[in-house]
Coordinates of C-alpha atoms and ligand atoms in Angstrom, one line a residue:
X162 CA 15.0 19.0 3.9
X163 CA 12.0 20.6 4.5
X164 CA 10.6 19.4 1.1
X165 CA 10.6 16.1 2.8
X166 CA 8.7 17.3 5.5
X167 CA 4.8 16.3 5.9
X168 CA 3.7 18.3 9.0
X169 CA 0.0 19.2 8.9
X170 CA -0.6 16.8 6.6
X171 CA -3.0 13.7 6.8
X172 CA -2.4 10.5 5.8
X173 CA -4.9 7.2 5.4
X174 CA -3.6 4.5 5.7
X175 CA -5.0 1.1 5.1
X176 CA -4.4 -2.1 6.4
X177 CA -2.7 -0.2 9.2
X178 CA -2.3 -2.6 11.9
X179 CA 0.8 -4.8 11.0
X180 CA 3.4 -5.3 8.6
X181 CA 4.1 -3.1 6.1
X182 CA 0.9 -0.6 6.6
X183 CA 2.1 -0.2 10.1
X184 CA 5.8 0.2 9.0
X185 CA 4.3 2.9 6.7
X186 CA 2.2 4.7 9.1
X187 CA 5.1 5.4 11.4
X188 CA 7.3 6.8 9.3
X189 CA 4.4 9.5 7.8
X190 CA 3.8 10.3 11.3
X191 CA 7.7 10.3 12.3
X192 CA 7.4 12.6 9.0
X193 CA 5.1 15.2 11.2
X194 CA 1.9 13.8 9.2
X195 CA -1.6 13.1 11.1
X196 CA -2.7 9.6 10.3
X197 CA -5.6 7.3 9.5
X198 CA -5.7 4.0 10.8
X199 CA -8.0 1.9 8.6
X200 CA -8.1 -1.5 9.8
X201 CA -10.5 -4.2 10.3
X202 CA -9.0 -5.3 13.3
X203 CA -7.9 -3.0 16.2
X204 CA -4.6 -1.4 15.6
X205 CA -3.9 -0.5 18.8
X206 CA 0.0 -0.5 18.5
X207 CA 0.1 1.3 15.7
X208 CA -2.3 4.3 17.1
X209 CA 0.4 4.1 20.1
X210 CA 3.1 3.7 17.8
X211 CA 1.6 7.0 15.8
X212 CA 0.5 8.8 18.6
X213 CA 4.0 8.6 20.1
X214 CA 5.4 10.9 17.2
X215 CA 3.5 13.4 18.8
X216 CA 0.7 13.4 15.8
X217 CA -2.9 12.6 15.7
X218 CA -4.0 8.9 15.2
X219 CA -7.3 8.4 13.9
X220 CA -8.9 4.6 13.8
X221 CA -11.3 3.8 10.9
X222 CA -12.7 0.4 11.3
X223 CA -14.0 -1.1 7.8
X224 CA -13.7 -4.6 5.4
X225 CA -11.9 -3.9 2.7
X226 CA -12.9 -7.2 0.7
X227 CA -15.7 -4.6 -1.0
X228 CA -16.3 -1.2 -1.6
X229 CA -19.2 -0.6 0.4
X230 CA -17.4 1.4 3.1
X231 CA -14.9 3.5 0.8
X232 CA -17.2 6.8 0.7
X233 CA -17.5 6.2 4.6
X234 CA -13.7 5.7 5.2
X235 CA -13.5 9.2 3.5
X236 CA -15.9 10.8 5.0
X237 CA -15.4 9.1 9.0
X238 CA -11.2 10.6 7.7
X239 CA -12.3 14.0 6.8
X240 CA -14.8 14.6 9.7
X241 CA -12.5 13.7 12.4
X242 CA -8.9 15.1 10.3
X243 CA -10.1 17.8 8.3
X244 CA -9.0 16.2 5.3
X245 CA -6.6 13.7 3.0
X246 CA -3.9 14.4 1.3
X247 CA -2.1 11.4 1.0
X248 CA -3.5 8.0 0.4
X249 CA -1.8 4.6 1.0
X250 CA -3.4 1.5 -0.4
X251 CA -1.7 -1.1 1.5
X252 CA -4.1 -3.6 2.4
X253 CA -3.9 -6.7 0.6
X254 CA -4.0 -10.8 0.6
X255 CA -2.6 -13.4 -0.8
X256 CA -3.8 -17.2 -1.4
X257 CA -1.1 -19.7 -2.4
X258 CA -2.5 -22.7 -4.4
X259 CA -1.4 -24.6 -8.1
X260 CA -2.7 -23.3 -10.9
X261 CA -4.3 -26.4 -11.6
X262 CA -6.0 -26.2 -8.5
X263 CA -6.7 -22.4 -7.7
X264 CA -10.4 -21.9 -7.1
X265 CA -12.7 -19.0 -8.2
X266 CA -13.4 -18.2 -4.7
X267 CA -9.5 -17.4 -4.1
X268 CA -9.2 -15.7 -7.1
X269 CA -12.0 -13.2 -6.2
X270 CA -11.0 -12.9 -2.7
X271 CA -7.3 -11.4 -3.8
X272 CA -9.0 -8.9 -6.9
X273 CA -11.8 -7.4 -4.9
X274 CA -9.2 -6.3 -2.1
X275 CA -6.1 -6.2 -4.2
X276 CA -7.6 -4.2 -7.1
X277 CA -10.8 -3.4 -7.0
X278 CA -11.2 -1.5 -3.7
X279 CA -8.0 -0.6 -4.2
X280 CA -9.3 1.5 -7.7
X281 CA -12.6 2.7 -5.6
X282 CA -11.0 4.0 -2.5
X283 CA -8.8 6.0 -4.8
X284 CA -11.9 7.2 -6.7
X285 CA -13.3 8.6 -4.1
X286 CA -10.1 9.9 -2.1
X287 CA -9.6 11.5 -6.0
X288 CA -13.0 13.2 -5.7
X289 CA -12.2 14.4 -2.5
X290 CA -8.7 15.8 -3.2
X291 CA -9.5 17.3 -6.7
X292 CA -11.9 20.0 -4.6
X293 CA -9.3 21.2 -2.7
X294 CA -6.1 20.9 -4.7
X295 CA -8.0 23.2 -7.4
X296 CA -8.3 26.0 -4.4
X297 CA -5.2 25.8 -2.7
X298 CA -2.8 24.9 -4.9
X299 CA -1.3 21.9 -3.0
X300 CA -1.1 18.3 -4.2
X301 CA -2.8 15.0 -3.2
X302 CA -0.6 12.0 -3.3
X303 CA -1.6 8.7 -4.0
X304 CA 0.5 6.0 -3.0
X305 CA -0.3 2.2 -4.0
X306 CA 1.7 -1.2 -2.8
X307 CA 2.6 -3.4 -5.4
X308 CA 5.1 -5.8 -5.6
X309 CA 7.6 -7.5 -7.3
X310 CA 4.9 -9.9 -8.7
X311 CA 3.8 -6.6 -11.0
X312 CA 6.8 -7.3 -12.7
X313 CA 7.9 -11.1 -12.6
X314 CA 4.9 -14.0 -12.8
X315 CA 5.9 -16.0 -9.2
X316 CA 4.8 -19.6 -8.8
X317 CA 1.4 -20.7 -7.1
X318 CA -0.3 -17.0 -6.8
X319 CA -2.3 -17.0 -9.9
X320 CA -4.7 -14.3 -8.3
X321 CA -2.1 -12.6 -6.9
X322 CA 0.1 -11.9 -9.8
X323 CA -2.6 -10.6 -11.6
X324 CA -3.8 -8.0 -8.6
X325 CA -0.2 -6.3 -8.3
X326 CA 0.3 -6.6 -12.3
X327 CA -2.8 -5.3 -12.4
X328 CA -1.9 -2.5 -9.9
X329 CA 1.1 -1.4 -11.9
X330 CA -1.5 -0.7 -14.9
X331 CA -4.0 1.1 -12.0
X332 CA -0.7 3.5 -10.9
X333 CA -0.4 4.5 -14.5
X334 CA -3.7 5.0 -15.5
X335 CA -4.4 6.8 -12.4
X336 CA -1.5 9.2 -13.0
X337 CA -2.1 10.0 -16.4
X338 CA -6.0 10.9 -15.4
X339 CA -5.2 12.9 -12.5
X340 CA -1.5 14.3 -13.0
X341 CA -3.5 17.4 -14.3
X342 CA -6.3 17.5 -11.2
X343 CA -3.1 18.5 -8.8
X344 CA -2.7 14.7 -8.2
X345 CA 0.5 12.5 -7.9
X346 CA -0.4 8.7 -8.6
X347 CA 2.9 6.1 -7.6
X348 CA 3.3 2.8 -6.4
X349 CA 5.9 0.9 -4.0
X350 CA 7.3 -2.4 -5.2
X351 CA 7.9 -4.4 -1.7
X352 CA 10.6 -7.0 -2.4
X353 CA 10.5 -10.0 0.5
X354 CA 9.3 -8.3 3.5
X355 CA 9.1 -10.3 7.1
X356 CA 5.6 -10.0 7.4
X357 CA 1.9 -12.3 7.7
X358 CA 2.1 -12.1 3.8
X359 CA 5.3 -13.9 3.4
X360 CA 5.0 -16.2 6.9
X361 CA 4.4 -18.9 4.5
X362 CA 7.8 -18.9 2.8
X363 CA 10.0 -18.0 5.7
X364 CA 8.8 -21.2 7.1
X365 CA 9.8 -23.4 4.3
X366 CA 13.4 -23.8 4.3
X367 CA 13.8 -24.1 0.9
X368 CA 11.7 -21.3 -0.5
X369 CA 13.4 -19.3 2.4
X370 CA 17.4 -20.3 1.1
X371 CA 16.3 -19.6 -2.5
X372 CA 14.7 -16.2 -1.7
X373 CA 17.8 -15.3 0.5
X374 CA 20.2 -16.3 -2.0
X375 CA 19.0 -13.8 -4.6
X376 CA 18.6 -11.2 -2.6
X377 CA 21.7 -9.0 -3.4
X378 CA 21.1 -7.3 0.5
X379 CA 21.5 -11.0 2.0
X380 CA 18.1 -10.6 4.0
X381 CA 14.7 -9.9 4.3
X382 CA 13.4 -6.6 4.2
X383 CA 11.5 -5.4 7.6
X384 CA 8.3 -3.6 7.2
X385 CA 10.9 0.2 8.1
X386 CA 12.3 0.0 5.1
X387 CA 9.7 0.6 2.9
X388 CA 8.4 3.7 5.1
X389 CA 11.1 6.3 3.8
X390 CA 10.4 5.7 -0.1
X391 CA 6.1 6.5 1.2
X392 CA 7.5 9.7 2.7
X393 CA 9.5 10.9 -0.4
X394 CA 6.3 9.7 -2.6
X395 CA 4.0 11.9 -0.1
X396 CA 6.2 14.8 0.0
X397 CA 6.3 17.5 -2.4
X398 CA 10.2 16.5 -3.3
X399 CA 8.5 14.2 -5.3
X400 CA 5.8 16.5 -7.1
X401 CA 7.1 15.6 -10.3
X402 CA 7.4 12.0 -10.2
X403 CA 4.1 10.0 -11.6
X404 CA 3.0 6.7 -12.7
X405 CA 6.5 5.3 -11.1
X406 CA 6.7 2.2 -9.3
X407 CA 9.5 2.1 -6.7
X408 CA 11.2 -1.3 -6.0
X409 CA 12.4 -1.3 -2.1
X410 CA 13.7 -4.6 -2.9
X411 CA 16.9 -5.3 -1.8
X412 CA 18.4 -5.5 -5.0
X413 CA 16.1 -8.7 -5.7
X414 CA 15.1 -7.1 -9.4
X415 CA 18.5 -6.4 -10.5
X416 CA 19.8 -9.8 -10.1
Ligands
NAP247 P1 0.1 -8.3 6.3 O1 1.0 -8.2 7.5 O2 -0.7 -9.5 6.1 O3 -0.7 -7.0 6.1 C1 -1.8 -6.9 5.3 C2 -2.8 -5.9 5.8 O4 -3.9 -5.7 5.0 C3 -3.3 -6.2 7.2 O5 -3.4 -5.1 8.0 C4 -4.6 -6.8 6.9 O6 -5.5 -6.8 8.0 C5 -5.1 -5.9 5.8 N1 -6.2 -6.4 5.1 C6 -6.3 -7.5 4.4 N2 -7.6 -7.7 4.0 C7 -8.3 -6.7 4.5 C8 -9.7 -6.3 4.5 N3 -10.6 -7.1 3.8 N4 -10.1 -5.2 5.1 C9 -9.2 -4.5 5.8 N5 -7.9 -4.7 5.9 C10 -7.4 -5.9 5.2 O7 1.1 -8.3 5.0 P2 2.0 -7.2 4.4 O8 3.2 -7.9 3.8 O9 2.3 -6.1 5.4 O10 1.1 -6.6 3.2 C11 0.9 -5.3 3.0 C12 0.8 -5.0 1.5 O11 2.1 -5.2 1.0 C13 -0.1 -5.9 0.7 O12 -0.7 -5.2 -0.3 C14 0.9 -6.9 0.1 O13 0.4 -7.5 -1.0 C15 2.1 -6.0 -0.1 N6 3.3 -6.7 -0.3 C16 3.9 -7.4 0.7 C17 5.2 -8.0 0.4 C18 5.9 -8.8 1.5 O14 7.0 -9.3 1.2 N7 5.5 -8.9 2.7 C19 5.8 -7.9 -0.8 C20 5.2 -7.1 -1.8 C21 3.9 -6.5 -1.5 P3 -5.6 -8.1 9.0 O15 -4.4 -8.1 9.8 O16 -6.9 -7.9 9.7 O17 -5.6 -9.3 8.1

């Protein structure tokens, strides 16, 4: 098991203080892993949370709705840690409106955190792991959320759709680039996960009975579930997967 096993290791994490980033930095640290919070909010239950596994917590405070703080995020990370050799681009939105309706405003509020800091935090995490991983041999792992909505189109969520398609595309490019540069590039499909994301659709009945009764599982996923397939991604048991994106969904995709 030890191939699974990610002491020593640091992790940054973003979007850190709830739902699935917390969920995600929990199980790297249960995994023996040092983490980075990042957060724009205080996540003080997930540094407790973290801390509790007997690893270090670190807090980076920083908007991820541009990419001005990315080079700081690494650099604040690899000051206090040492340095990264796993990141997971968790943090994301989601606005729910018609087509007909959606706005340019809500479409650029989903891409720039969805996608585009998503592909500059990962260029300069890259930069940063490429100078180590050529002198000690060791592997960076990049791990990005997507979703089910990189494979299926989903209703009202123009901007949305597009992001995690569009981060399905990211995970491959990004893996055939730096596959060679000592780098693994995957992504995590989340399938309905209780969370802030999905408040919107647990509260309507209807949505909520659909989504259930497709769900082969019989329930939504919890934010847990989705840590173990981020530690096998991290961990050199998974050296030789690239460009994959892992459905934790429940079954939801094979139906
Ligand atoms: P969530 O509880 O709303 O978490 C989203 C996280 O991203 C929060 O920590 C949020 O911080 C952070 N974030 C958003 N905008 C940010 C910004 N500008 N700067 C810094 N942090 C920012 O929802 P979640 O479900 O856990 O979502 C996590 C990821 O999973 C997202 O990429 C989402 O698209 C993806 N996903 C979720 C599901 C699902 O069913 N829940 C399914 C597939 C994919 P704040 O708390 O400050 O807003």
């Amino acid at each position: 098991m030890s191939a699974f096993d990610l002491t020593g290791k640091v992790a940054l994490v973003t979007g850190a203080n709830t739902g699935i980033g917390q969920g995600i930095a929990v199980t790297l640290a249960k995994a023996g892993a040092d983490v980075a919070l990042v957060a724009r909010r205080d996540p003080a239950e997930t540094r407790e949370l973290v801390e509790a596994e007997g690893v270090r917590a670190q807090v980076i405070n920083a908007d991820l709705s541009s990419i001005e703080p990315c080079a700081r995020v690494v650099a604040e990370c690899v000051g206090t840690l040492g340095r990264i050799d796993i990141l997971v681009n968790n943090a994301g939105i989601i606005r729910r409106e018609d087509a007909l309706q959606f706005t340019e405003a809500d479409w650029d509020a989903v891409m720039d955190v969805n996608l585009k800091v998503l592909f500059f935090l990962s260029q300069a995490v890259a930069r940063h792991m490429t100078g180590w991983s050529s002198r000690d041999g060791a592997r960076g792992k990049i791990i990005n959320i997507a979703s089910m909505l990189t494979f299926q189109g989903g209703i009202r969520v123009p901007s949305y759709t597009a992001s995690k398609s569009g981060v399905g595309g990211l995970t491959k490019l990004m893996a055939n680039e730096w596959a060679a540069k000592g780098i693994n590039v995957n992504a995590i499909a989340p399938g309905y996960i209780a969370t802030n994301n999905t408040a919107a659709l647990q509260a309507d009945a209807t949505r909520n009975r659909q989504i259930l009764e497709r769900i082969p599982e019989g329930r939504w996923g919890d934010p847990a579930d989705i840590g173990g397939a981020a530690v096998f991604l991290a961990s050199s048991a998974a050296d030789y997967v690239q460009g994959h994106i892992l459905a934790v969904d429940g079954g939801w995709l094979a139906r």
